[in-house]
Amino acid sequence: MSIAIITGASSGIGEEFAKQLKELSGIDAFWFVARRRERMEKIAETLGVEANIICADLTESEGIEAVRRELEEKKPEVAFLVNAAGFGKFGGFDEIDEGNVAKMIDLNDKALVLITHMVIPYMKKGGRIIELGSGSCFTPLPYFNVYAASKAFVLHYTKALNFELKKYGIRATCFCPGWVDTEFLPLSKSVPGATVPKEMKPLLKTQKVVRGCVKASIKGKTMYVTNWYTKLQHLLFKLVPDCLLSKAWLGMLTKNPPKEEE
Ligand SMILES: NC(=O)c1ccc[n+]([C@@H]2O[C@H](COP(=O)([O-])OP(=O)(O)OC[C@H]3O[C@@H](n4cnc5c(N)ncnc54)[C@H](OP(=O)(O)O)[C@@H]3O)[C@@H](O)[C@H]2O)c1
């Protein structure tokens, strides 16, 4: 039995990967990993797929170990791994709390790397890994600093991993979407008093960007950048000094209203 493991399967991009991978031949069942069990159960029921629901907080070592235990017990053959669990918070170093800062790194980087490493031994030639980077991974972004840096880590990690995986016939793709219409965006701008973007446009649809990424992954591409705007950002990063891009970004920001007094 060949399976697809999707972290962050309870909403947004991860949920859309479940919909689209279901259509591929050769995937018999899914493992969905996130914190909201009911959401994952509902998605499995709606899609009519067999799913092993792993309810885990991947910022905690217990959550990571829950995935490891399942792998060791069930010894599946993994055709696809999608690491879509992730979040970001806008705000300066003095505007967002330490807890959120640490969790961004723990989820976007540490959990992604640990899960990738523990899954690879269960993949055969042809296995595919999709790591969620972002259009934010190309440029240092003040007031989205830790998130953007956490995604730059994913890009470098994935590119280097691909060299290591070559001898096994497995490929990893770093998925770099622009702003996508999911729960991510309102959550990212939710800190009262924080510095946030005035607007987040163009807004992409999960269906389109995930379709493109699945194709890129099957072809074995190292990176998939979604739309013209994000491709332009990628190009500018190669051509323009990053301090100029960071300054241009500062012009797109505003301040959230402060927290209301109780
Ligand atoms: N939307 C965008 O504009 C955008 C752009 C570029 C990159 N991305 C990246 O795409 C990925 C998916 O984001 P999305 O847009 O689909 O947002 P989303 O709808 O908020 O999905 C995030 C997923 O991560 C899971 N998650 C969050 N915290 C978790 C934790 N502590 N442990 C386990 N799972 C956790 C959530 O599930 P539970 O809450 O149930 O745990 C949810 O399934 C993220 O890595 C994000 O950085 C998004």
PDB file of C-alpha atoms and ligand atoms in Angstrom:
ATOM      1  CA  MET A   1       0.000   0.000   0.000  1.00  0.00           C
ATOM      2  CA  SER A   2       1.353   3.358  -1.076  1.00  0.00           C
ATOM      3  CA  ILE A   3       0.483   6.471   0.926  1.00  0.00           C
ATOM      4  CA  ALA A   4       0.747  10.272   0.910  1.00  0.00           C
ATOM      5  CA  ILE A   5       1.583  12.042   4.171  1.00  0.00           C
ATOM      6  CA  ILE A   6       0.361  15.636   4.449  1.00  0.00           C
ATOM      7  CA  THR A   7       1.150  17.848   7.429  1.00  0.00           C
ATOM      8  CA  GLY A   8      -1.144  20.859   7.779  1.00  0.00           C
ATOM      9  CA  ALA A   9      -3.887  18.815   6.118  1.00  0.00           C
ATOM     10  CA  SER A  10      -6.714  20.401   8.138  1.00  0.00           C
ATOM     11  CA  SER A  11      -7.021  23.531   5.965  1.00  0.00           C
ATOM     12  CA  GLY A  12      -5.779  25.653   3.080  1.00  0.00           C
ATOM     13  CA  ILE A  13      -2.897  24.426   0.962  1.00  0.00           C
ATOM     14  CA  GLY A  14      -2.531  21.067   2.779  1.00  0.00           C
ATOM     15  CA  GLU A  15      -6.236  20.293   2.304  1.00  0.00           C
ATOM     16  CA  GLU A  16      -5.963  21.162  -1.391  1.00  0.00           C
ATOM     17  CA  PHE A  17      -2.991  18.780  -1.767  1.00  0.00           C
ATOM     18  CA  ALA A  18      -5.199  16.012  -0.362  1.00  0.00           C
ATOM     19  CA  LYS A  19      -7.862  16.790  -2.997  1.00  0.00           C
ATOM     20  CA  GLN A  20      -5.392  16.788  -5.867  1.00  0.00           C
ATOM     21  CA  LEU A  21      -3.166  13.858  -4.828  1.00  0.00           C
ATOM     22  CA  LYS A  22      -6.320  11.754  -4.486  1.00  0.00           C
ATOM     23  CA  GLU A  23      -6.641  11.948  -8.286  1.00  0.00           C
ATOM     24  CA  LEU A  24      -3.173  10.440  -8.853  1.00  0.00           C
ATOM     25  CA  SER A  25      -2.946   6.743  -9.459  1.00  0.00           C
ATOM     26  CA  GLY A  26      -0.770   4.829  -7.042  1.00  0.00           C
ATOM     27  CA  ILE A  27      -1.877   6.533  -3.819  1.00  0.00           C
ATOM     28  CA  ASP A  28      -4.030   4.155  -1.795  1.00  0.00           C
ATOM     29  CA  ALA A  29      -4.365   6.093   1.453  1.00  0.00           C
ATOM     30  CA  PHE A  30      -3.435   9.288   3.287  1.00  0.00           C
ATOM     31  CA  TRP A  31      -1.919  10.243   6.587  1.00  0.00           C
ATOM     32  CA  PHE A  32      -3.195  13.639   7.689  1.00  0.00           C
ATOM     33  CA  VAL A  33      -1.218  15.457  10.397  1.00  0.00           C
ATOM     34  CA  ALA A  34      -2.387  18.641  12.205  1.00  0.00           C
ATOM     35  CA  ARG A  35      -4.027  19.670  15.505  1.00  0.00           C
ATOM     36  CA  ARG A  36      -7.728  19.860  14.476  1.00  0.00           C
ATOM     37  CA  ARG A  37      -8.924  16.261  14.336  1.00  0.00           C
ATOM     38  CA  GLU A  38     -12.554  16.966  13.333  1.00  0.00           C
ATOM     39  CA  ARG A  39     -11.449  19.060  10.368  1.00  0.00           C
ATOM     40  CA  MET A  40      -9.214  16.251   9.091  1.00  0.00           C
ATOM     41  CA  GLU A  41     -11.916  13.623   9.639  1.00  0.00           C
ATOM     42  CA  LYS A  42     -14.405  15.763   7.719  1.00  0.00           C
ATOM     43  CA  ILE A  43     -11.946  16.269   4.830  1.00  0.00           C
ATOM     44  CA  ALA A  44     -11.295  12.517   4.606  1.00  0.00           C
ATOM     45  CA  GLU A  45     -15.041  11.832   4.643  1.00  0.00           C
ATOM     46  CA  THR A  46     -15.805  14.496   1.996  1.00  0.00           C
ATOM     47  CA  LEU A  47     -13.026  13.234  -0.280  1.00  0.00           C
ATOM     48  CA  GLY A  48     -13.972   9.612   0.345  1.00  0.00           C
ATOM     49  CA  VAL A  49     -10.385   8.622   1.091  1.00  0.00           C
ATOM     50  CA  GLU A  50      -8.874   6.261   3.622  1.00  0.00           C
ATOM     51  CA  ALA A  51      -6.999   8.444   6.110  1.00  0.00           C
ATOM     52  CA  ASN A  52      -4.925   7.804   9.188  1.00  0.00           C
ATOM     53  CA  ILE A  53      -5.542  10.938  11.252  1.00  0.00           C
ATOM     54  CA  ILE A  54      -2.570  11.940  13.391  1.00  0.00           C
ATOM     55  CA  CYS A  55      -3.634  14.689  15.733  1.00  0.00           C
ATOM     56  CA  ALA A  56      -0.351  16.367  16.693  1.00  0.00           C
ATOM     57  CA  ASP A  57       1.073  19.739  17.625  1.00  0.00           C
ATOM     58  CA  LEU A  58       4.274  19.724  15.585  1.00  0.00           C
ATOM     59  CA  THR A  59       5.861  22.511  17.633  1.00  0.00           C
ATOM     60  CA  GLU A  60       6.073  19.978  20.485  1.00  0.00           C
ATOM     61  CA  SER A  61       8.472  17.028  20.501  1.00  0.00           C
ATOM     62  CA  GLU A  62       5.513  14.810  21.509  1.00  0.00           C
ATOM     63  CA  GLY A  63       3.821  15.723  18.213  1.00  0.00           C
ATOM     64  CA  ILE A  64       6.919  14.826  16.195  1.00  0.00           C
ATOM     65  CA  GLU A  65       7.290  11.547  18.108  1.00  0.00           C
ATOM     66  CA  ALA A  66       3.649  10.654  17.372  1.00  0.00           C
ATOM     67  CA  VAL A  67       4.488  10.690  13.645  1.00  0.00           C
ATOM     68  CA  ARG A  68       7.676   8.668  14.237  1.00  0.00           C
ATOM     69  CA  ARG A  69       5.755   6.022  16.232  1.00  0.00           C
ATOM     70  CA  GLU A  70       3.182   5.612  13.443  1.00  0.00           C
ATOM     71  CA  LEU A  71       5.960   5.170  10.871  1.00  0.00           C
ATOM     72  CA  GLU A  72       7.803   2.585  12.970  1.00  0.00           C
ATOM     73  CA  GLU A  73       4.614   0.675  13.699  1.00  0.00           C
ATOM     74  CA  LYS A  74       2.974   0.728  10.248  1.00  0.00           C
ATOM     75  CA  LYS A  75       6.105   0.802   8.039  1.00  0.00           C
ATOM     76  CA  PRO A  76       4.259   2.338   5.075  1.00  0.00           C
ATOM     77  CA  GLU A  77       5.554   2.903   1.574  1.00  0.00           C
ATOM     78  CA  VAL A  78       5.414   6.681   1.175  1.00  0.00           C
ATOM     79  CA  ALA A  79       4.908   8.007  -2.361  1.00  0.00           C
ATOM     80  CA  PHE A  80       4.401  11.670  -1.381  1.00  0.00           C
ATOM     81  CA  LEU A  81       5.309  13.767   1.647  1.00  0.00           C
ATOM     82  CA  VAL A  82       3.871  17.293   1.766  1.00  0.00           C
ATOM     83  CA  ASN A  83       5.104  19.451   4.655  1.00  0.00           C
ATOM     84  CA  ALA A  84       2.419  22.153   4.630  1.00  0.00           C
ATOM     85  CA  ALA A  85       2.053  22.783   8.381  1.00  0.00           C
ATOM     86  CA  GLY A  86       3.239  26.322   9.003  1.00  0.00           C
ATOM     87  CA  PHE A  87       2.304  29.800  10.118  1.00  0.00           C
ATOM     88  CA  GLY A  88       3.602  33.362  10.113  1.00  0.00           C
ATOM     89  CA  LYS A  89       3.055  36.462  12.264  1.00  0.00           C
ATOM     90  CA  PHE A  90       3.667  39.992  11.058  1.00  0.00           C
ATOM     91  CA  GLY A  91       5.306  42.348  13.523  1.00  0.00           C
ATOM     92  CA  GLY A  92       8.681  43.709  14.581  1.00  0.00           C
ATOM     93  CA  PHE A  93      10.976  42.025  17.111  1.00  0.00           C
ATOM     94  CA  ASP A  94       9.380  44.226  19.799  1.00  0.00           C
ATOM     95  CA  GLU A  95       5.798  43.679  18.577  1.00  0.00           C
ATOM     96  CA  ILE A  96       5.414  39.894  18.558  1.00  0.00           C
ATOM     97  CA  ASP A  97       5.953  37.707  21.587  1.00  0.00           C
ATOM     98  CA  GLU A  98       8.792  35.231  22.033  1.00  0.00           C
ATOM     99  CA  GLY A  99       6.374  32.298  22.038  1.00  0.00           C
ATOM    100  CA  ASN A 100       5.212  33.034  18.486  1.00  0.00           C
ATOM    101  CA  VAL A 101       8.775  33.632  17.319  1.00  0.00           C
ATOM    102  CA  ALA A 102       9.975  30.274  18.672  1.00  0.00           C
ATOM    103  CA  LYS A 103       6.932  28.422  17.311  1.00  0.00           C
ATOM    104  CA  MET A 104       7.426  29.795  13.796  1.00  0.00           C
ATOM    105  CA  ILE A 105      10.949  28.361  13.751  1.00  0.00           C
ATOM    106  CA  ASP A 106       9.878  25.117  15.456  1.00  0.00           C
ATOM    107  CA  LEU A 107       7.057  24.461  12.984  1.00  0.00           C
ATOM    108  CA  ASN A 108       8.282  25.980   9.703  1.00  0.00           C
ATOM    109  CA  ASP A 109      11.832  24.597  10.027  1.00  0.00           C
ATOM    110  CA  LYS A 110      12.491  22.121  12.828  1.00  0.00           C
ATOM    111  CA  ALA A 111       9.356  20.018  12.379  1.00  0.00           C
ATOM    112  CA  LEU A 112       9.674  20.122   8.585  1.00  0.00           C
ATOM    113  CA  VAL A 113      13.263  18.856   8.691  1.00  0.00           C
ATOM    114  CA  LEU A 114      12.635  16.164  11.327  1.00  0.00           C
ATOM    115  CA  ILE A 115       9.579  14.812   9.524  1.00  0.00           C
ATOM    116  CA  THR A 116      11.391  14.821   6.183  1.00  0.00           C
ATOM    117  CA  HIS A 117      14.319  12.881   7.659  1.00  0.00           C
ATOM    118  CA  MET A 118      12.113  10.305   9.350  1.00  0.00           C
ATOM    119  CA  VAL A 119       9.979   9.732   6.216  1.00  0.00           C
ATOM    120  CA  ILE A 120      12.763   9.371   3.606  1.00  0.00           C
ATOM    121  CA  PRO A 121      13.684   5.790   4.700  1.00  0.00           C
ATOM    122  CA  TYR A 122      10.077   4.812   3.873  1.00  0.00           C
ATOM    123  CA  MET A 123      10.323   6.136   0.288  1.00  0.00           C
ATOM    124  CA  LYS A 124      11.332   4.246  -2.828  1.00  0.00           C
ATOM    125  CA  LYS A 125      12.717   5.450  -6.138  1.00  0.00           C
ATOM    126  CA  GLY A 126      10.178   7.932  -7.560  1.00  0.00           C
ATOM    127  CA  GLY A 127       9.177   9.217  -4.099  1.00  0.00           C
ATOM    128  CA  ARG A 128       8.317  12.913  -3.946  1.00  0.00           C
ATOM    129  CA  ILE A 129       8.692  15.515  -1.168  1.00  0.00           C
ATOM    130  CA  ILE A 130       7.048  18.941  -1.238  1.00  0.00           C
ATOM    131  CA  GLU A 131       8.356  21.457   1.297  1.00  0.00           C
ATOM    132  CA  LEU A 132       6.366  24.645   1.876  1.00  0.00           C
ATOM    133  CA  GLY A 133       8.575  27.629   1.301  1.00  0.00           C
ATOM    134  CA  SER A 134       7.015  30.952   0.285  1.00  0.00           C
ATOM    135  CA  GLY A 135       7.401  33.928  -2.019  1.00  0.00           C
ATOM    136  CA  SER A 136       8.746  35.543   1.170  1.00  0.00           C
ATOM    137  CA  CYS A 137      11.826  33.309   1.099  1.00  0.00           C
ATOM    138  CA  PHE A 138      13.789  35.354  -1.437  1.00  0.00           C
ATOM    139  CA  THR A 139      14.206  38.697   0.366  1.00  0.00           C
ATOM    140  CA  PRO A 140      14.885  39.801   3.958  1.00  0.00           C
ATOM    141  CA  LEU A 141      11.509  41.221   5.067  1.00  0.00           C
ATOM    142  CA  PRO A 142      11.540  43.615   8.050  1.00  0.00           C
ATOM    143  CA  TYR A 143       8.411  43.093  10.233  1.00  0.00           C
ATOM    144  CA  PHE A 144       7.983  39.598   8.710  1.00  0.00           C
ATOM    145  CA  ASN A 145      11.584  38.866   9.535  1.00  0.00           C
ATOM    146  CA  VAL A 146      11.437  35.517  11.312  1.00  0.00           C
ATOM    147  CA  TYR A 147       8.822  34.057   8.970  1.00  0.00           C
ATOM    148  CA  ALA A 148      10.701  35.133   5.818  1.00  0.00           C
ATOM    149  CA  ALA A 149      13.979  33.819   7.268  1.00  0.00           C
ATOM    150  CA  SER A 150      12.304  30.529   8.262  1.00  0.00           C
ATOM    151  CA  LYS A 151      11.186  30.099   4.641  1.00  0.00           C
ATOM    152  CA  ALA A 152      14.633  31.038   3.266  1.00  0.00           C
ATOM    153  CA  PHE A 153      15.896  28.155   5.402  1.00  0.00           C
ATOM    154  CA  VAL A 154      13.375  25.818   3.720  1.00  0.00           C
ATOM    155  CA  LEU A 155      14.546  26.872   0.258  1.00  0.00           C
ATOM    156  CA  HIS A 156      18.241  26.289   1.001  1.00  0.00           C
ATOM    157  CA  TYR A 157      17.510  23.065   2.858  1.00  0.00           C
ATOM    158  CA  THR A 158      15.429  21.661  -0.021  1.00  0.00           C
ATOM    159  CA  LYS A 159      17.926  22.618  -2.704  1.00  0.00           C
ATOM    160  CA  ALA A 160      20.780  20.900  -0.856  1.00  0.00           C
ATOM    161  CA  LEU A 161      18.673  17.874   0.088  1.00  0.00           C
ATOM    162  CA  ASN A 162      17.977  17.238  -3.581  1.00  0.00           C
ATOM    163  CA  PHE A 163      21.661  16.592  -4.206  1.00  0.00           C
ATOM    164  CA  GLU A 164      21.707  14.081  -1.343  1.00  0.00           C
ATOM    165  CA  LEU A 165      18.547  12.357  -2.613  1.00  0.00           C
ATOM    166  CA  LYS A 166      19.718  11.956  -6.192  1.00  0.00           C
ATOM    167  CA  LYS A 167      21.224   8.504  -5.616  1.00  0.00           C
ATOM    168  CA  TYR A 168      17.870   7.258  -4.283  1.00  0.00           C
ATOM    169  CA  GLY A 169      15.775   8.582  -7.198  1.00  0.00           C
ATOM    170  CA  ILE A 170      13.719  10.707  -4.774  1.00  0.00           C
ATOM    171  CA  ARG A 171      13.049  14.397  -5.475  1.00  0.00           C
ATOM    172  CA  ALA A 172      12.184  17.307  -3.195  1.00  0.00           C
ATOM    173  CA  THR A 173      10.459  20.485  -4.392  1.00  0.00           C
ATOM    174  CA  CYS A 174      10.379  23.784  -2.511  1.00  0.00           C
ATOM    175  CA  PHE A 175       6.949  25.300  -3.140  1.00  0.00           C
ATOM    176  CA  CYS A 176       7.096  29.130  -3.186  1.00  0.00           C
ATOM    177  CA  PRO A 177       3.611  30.625  -3.511  1.00  0.00           C
ATOM    178  CA  GLY A 178       2.678  34.301  -3.346  1.00  0.00           C
ATOM    179  CA  TRP A 179      -0.265  35.295  -1.107  1.00  0.00           C
ATOM    180  CA  VAL A 180      -2.834  32.487  -1.177  1.00  0.00           C
ATOM    181  CA  ASP A 181      -6.429  32.830   0.000  1.00  0.00           C
ATOM    182  CA  THR A 182      -6.351  30.628   3.143  1.00  0.00           C
ATOM    183  CA  GLU A 183      -6.663  31.019   6.924  1.00  0.00           C
ATOM    184  CA  PHE A 184      -2.960  31.918   6.932  1.00  0.00           C
ATOM    185  CA  LEU A 185      -3.478  35.575   5.924  1.00  0.00           C
ATOM    186  CA  PRO A 186      -5.907  36.774   8.653  1.00  0.00           C
ATOM    187  CA  LEU A 187      -3.930  34.812  11.269  1.00  0.00           C
ATOM    188  CA  SER A 188      -0.665  36.389  10.108  1.00  0.00           C
ATOM    189  CA  LYS A 189      -2.003  39.937  10.580  1.00  0.00           C
ATOM    190  CA  SER A 190      -3.741  39.299  13.896  1.00  0.00           C
ATOM    191  CA  VAL A 191      -1.323  40.899  16.398  1.00  0.00           C
ATOM    192  CA  PRO A 192      -2.765  44.204  17.768  1.00  0.00           C
ATOM    193  CA  GLY A 193      -0.403  47.156  17.263  1.00  0.00           C
ATOM    194  CA  ALA A 194       1.866  45.169  14.948  1.00  0.00           C
ATOM    195  CA  THR A 195       3.323  46.429  11.663  1.00  0.00           C
ATOM    196  CA  VAL A 196       1.535  44.625   8.816  1.00  0.00           C
ATOM    197  CA  PRO A 197       1.088  44.975   5.020  1.00  0.00           C
ATOM    198  CA  LYS A 198      -1.526  47.482   3.864  1.00  0.00           C
ATOM    199  CA  GLU A 199      -2.827  44.887   1.415  1.00  0.00           C
ATOM    200  CA  MET A 200      -1.886  41.409   0.308  1.00  0.00           C
ATOM    201  CA  LYS A 201      -2.405  41.164  -3.439  1.00  0.00           C
ATOM    202  CA  PRO A 202      -2.639  39.487  -5.886  1.00  0.00           C
ATOM    203  CA  LEU A 203      -4.504  36.816  -3.934  1.00  0.00           C
ATOM    204  CA  LEU A 204      -4.089  33.331  -5.376  1.00  0.00           C
ATOM    205  CA  LYS A 205      -6.471  30.353  -5.261  1.00  0.00           C
ATOM    206  CA  THR A 206      -5.256  27.136  -3.637  1.00  0.00           C
ATOM    207  CA  GLN A 207      -6.553  24.956  -6.477  1.00  0.00           C
ATOM    208  CA  LYS A 208      -4.444  26.645  -9.158  1.00  0.00           C
ATOM    209  CA  VAL A 209      -1.193  26.927  -7.217  1.00  0.00           C
ATOM    210  CA  VAL A 210      -1.351  23.394  -5.828  1.00  0.00           C
ATOM    211  CA  ARG A 211      -2.096  21.968  -9.290  1.00  0.00           C
ATOM    212  CA  GLY A 212       1.046  23.651 -10.605  1.00  0.00           C
ATOM    213  CA  CYS A 213       3.109  22.383  -7.699  1.00  0.00           C
ATOM    214  CA  VAL A 214       1.967  18.767  -8.079  1.00  0.00           C
ATOM    215  CA  LYS A 215       3.003  18.872 -11.754  1.00  0.00           C
ATOM    216  CA  ALA A 216       6.381  20.424 -10.867  1.00  0.00           C
ATOM    217  CA  SER A 217       6.951  17.802  -8.182  1.00  0.00           C
ATOM    218  CA  ILE A 218       6.171  14.913 -10.540  1.00  0.00           C
ATOM    219  CA  LYS A 219       8.636  16.399 -13.045  1.00  0.00           C
ATOM    220  CA  GLY A 220      11.225  16.489 -10.242  1.00  0.00           C
ATOM    221  CA  LYS A 221      11.684  20.282 -10.126  1.00  0.00           C
ATOM    222  CA  THR A 222      13.695  21.638  -7.185  1.00  0.00           C
ATOM    223  CA  MET A 223      11.563  24.746  -6.841  1.00  0.00           C
ATOM    224  CA  TYR A 224       8.089  25.837  -7.873  1.00  0.00           C
ATOM    225  CA  VAL A 225       7.333  29.583  -7.888  1.00  0.00           C
ATOM    226  CA  THR A 226       3.633  30.247  -8.535  1.00  0.00           C
ATOM    227  CA  ASN A 227       2.521  33.378 -10.364  1.00  0.00           C
ATOM    228  CA  TRP A 228       4.038  36.269 -12.376  1.00  0.00           C
ATOM    229  CA  TYR A 229       4.301  38.510  -9.303  1.00  0.00           C
ATOM    230  CA  THR A 230       6.218  35.968  -7.245  1.00  0.00           C
ATOM    231  CA  LYS A 231       8.388  35.068 -10.264  1.00  0.00           C
ATOM    232  CA  LEU A 232       9.182  38.788 -10.617  1.00  0.00           C
ATOM    233  CA  GLN A 233      10.145  38.947  -6.916  1.00  0.00           C
ATOM    234  CA  HIS A 234      12.445  35.967  -7.481  1.00  0.00           C
ATOM    235  CA  LEU A 235      14.044  37.627 -10.508  1.00  0.00           C
ATOM    236  CA  LEU A 236      14.451  40.996  -8.739  1.00  0.00           C
ATOM    237  CA  PHE A 237      16.162  39.245  -5.857  1.00  0.00           C
ATOM    238  CA  LYS A 238      18.816  38.023  -8.306  1.00  0.00           C
ATOM    239  CA  LEU A 239      19.251  41.428  -9.971  1.00  0.00           C
ATOM    240  CA  VAL A 240      18.715  44.078  -7.257  1.00  0.00           C
ATOM    241  CA  PRO A 241      20.621  44.462  -3.941  1.00  0.00           C
ATOM    242  CA  ASP A 242      18.401  43.055  -1.192  1.00  0.00           C
ATOM    243  CA  CYS A 243      18.619  46.241   0.933  1.00  0.00           C
ATOM    244  CA  LEU A 244      16.743  48.096  -1.842  1.00  0.00           C
ATOM    245  CA  LEU A 245      14.053  45.387  -1.964  1.00  0.00           C
ATOM    246  CA  SER A 246      13.700  45.466   1.835  1.00  0.00           C
ATOM    247  CA  LYS A 247      13.277  49.278   1.683  1.00  0.00           C
ATOM    248  CA  ALA A 248      10.619  48.962  -1.028  1.00  0.00           C
ATOM    249  CA  TRP A 249       8.796  46.449   1.195  1.00  0.00           C
ATOM    250  CA  LEU A 250       8.820  48.954   4.118  1.00  0.00           C
ATOM    251  CA  GLY A 251       6.722  51.285   1.941  1.00  0.00           C
ATOM    252  CA  MET A 252       3.965  48.667   1.757  1.00  0.00           C
ATOM    253  CA  LEU A 253       3.461  48.444   5.528  1.00  0.00           C
ATOM    254  CA  THR A 254       1.110  50.065   8.026  1.00  0.00           C
ATOM    255  CA  LYS A 255       0.248  49.605  11.745  1.00  0.00           C
ATOM    256  CA  ASN A 256      -2.588  47.545  13.195  1.00  0.00           C
ATOM    257  CA  PRO A 257      -4.784  49.402  15.710  1.00  0.00           C
ATOM    258  CA  PRO A 258      -3.597  48.822  19.295  1.00  0.00           C
ATOM    259  CA  LYS A 259      -5.299  46.316  21.601  1.00  0.00           C
ATOM    260  CA  GLU A 260      -8.537  47.735  23.000  1.00  0.00           C
ATOM    261  CA  GLU A 261      -8.529  48.352  26.772  1.00  0.00           C
ATOM    262  CA  GLU A 262     -10.722  45.797  28.641  1.00  0.00           C
TER     263      GLU A 262
HETATM  264  N1  LIG B   1      -1.443  31.373   2.432  1.00  0.00           N
HETATM  265  C1  LIG B   1      -0.346  32.001   2.001  1.00  0.00           C
HETATM  266  O1  LIG B   1      -0.404  33.175   1.536  1.00  0.00           O
HETATM  267  C2  LIG B   1       0.970  31.296   2.008  1.00  0.00           C
HETATM  268  C3  LIG B   1       1.990  31.811   1.186  1.00  0.00           C
HETATM  269  C4  LIG B   1       3.207  31.189   1.177  1.00  0.00           C
HETATM  270  C5  LIG B   1       3.442  30.066   1.939  1.00  0.00           C
HETATM  271  N2  LIG B   1       2.441  29.582   2.736  1.00  0.00           N
HETATM  272  C6  LIG B   1       2.744  28.404   3.549  1.00  0.00           C
HETATM  273  O2  LIG B   1       1.830  27.380   3.219  1.00  0.00           O
HETATM  274  C7  LIG B   1       1.688  26.501   4.324  1.00  0.00           C
HETATM  275  C8  LIG B   1       0.214  26.211   4.534  1.00  0.00           C
HETATM  276  O3  LIG B   1      -0.425  27.417   4.890  1.00  0.00           O
HETATM  277  P1  LIG B   1      -1.922  27.753   4.459  1.00  0.00           P
HETATM  278  O4  LIG B   1      -1.863  28.968   3.643  1.00  0.00           O
HETATM  279  O5  LIG B   1      -2.585  26.552   3.931  1.00  0.00           O
HETATM  280  O6  LIG B   1      -2.513  28.200   5.875  1.00  0.00           O
HETATM  281  P2  LIG B   1      -3.545  27.481   6.844  1.00  0.00           P
HETATM  282  O7  LIG B   1      -4.834  27.275   6.137  1.00  0.00           O
HETATM  283  O8  LIG B   1      -3.530  28.308   8.076  1.00  0.00           O
HETATM  284  O9  LIG B   1      -2.883  26.056   7.110  1.00  0.00           O
HETATM  285  C9  LIG B   1      -1.864  25.858   8.056  1.00  0.00           C
HETATM  286  C10 LIG B   1      -1.867  24.405   8.451  1.00  0.00           C
HETATM  287  O10 LIG B   1      -0.815  24.201   9.392  1.00  0.00           O
HETATM  288  C11 LIG B   1      -1.349  23.479  10.508  1.00  0.00           C
HETATM  289  N3  LIG B   1      -0.659  23.852  11.741  1.00  0.00           N
HETATM  290  C12 LIG B   1      -0.536  25.107  12.263  1.00  0.00           C
HETATM  291  N4  LIG B   1       0.106  25.044  13.445  1.00  0.00           N
HETATM  292  C13 LIG B   1       0.369  23.723  13.667  1.00  0.00           C
HETATM  293  C14 LIG B   1       1.003  23.019  14.727  1.00  0.00           C
HETATM  294  N5  LIG B   1       1.495  23.666  15.801  1.00  0.00           N
HETATM  295  N6  LIG B   1       1.123  21.671  14.622  1.00  0.00           N
HETATM  296  C15 LIG B   1       0.622  21.015  13.547  1.00  0.00           C
HETATM  297  N7  LIG B   1       0.019  21.633  12.512  1.00  0.00           N
HETATM  298  C16 LIG B   1      -0.110  22.960  12.582  1.00  0.00           C
HETATM  299  C17 LIG B   1      -2.815  23.919  10.582  1.00  0.00           C
HETATM  300  O11 LIG B   1      -3.588  22.908  11.225  1.00  0.00           O
HETATM  301  P3  LIG B   1      -4.143  22.949  12.739  1.00  0.00           P
HETATM  302  O12 LIG B   1      -4.471  24.377  13.045  1.00  0.00           O
HETATM  303  O13 LIG B   1      -5.328  22.040  12.671  1.00  0.00           O
HETATM  304  O14 LIG B   1      -3.024  22.410  13.565  1.00  0.00           O
HETATM  305  C18 LIG B   1      -3.176  23.985   9.114  1.00  0.00           C
HETATM  306  O15 LIG B   1      -3.560  22.728   8.638  1.00  0.00           O
HETATM  307  C19 LIG B   1       2.415  27.165   5.493  1.00  0.00           C
HETATM  308  O16 LIG B   1       3.687  26.577   5.641  1.00  0.00           O
HETATM  309  C20 LIG B   1       2.569  28.603   5.043  1.00  0.00           C
HETATM  310  O17 LIG B   1       3.705  29.202   5.611  1.00  0.00           O
HETATM  311  C21 LIG B   1       1.204  30.164   2.774  1.00  0.00           C
END
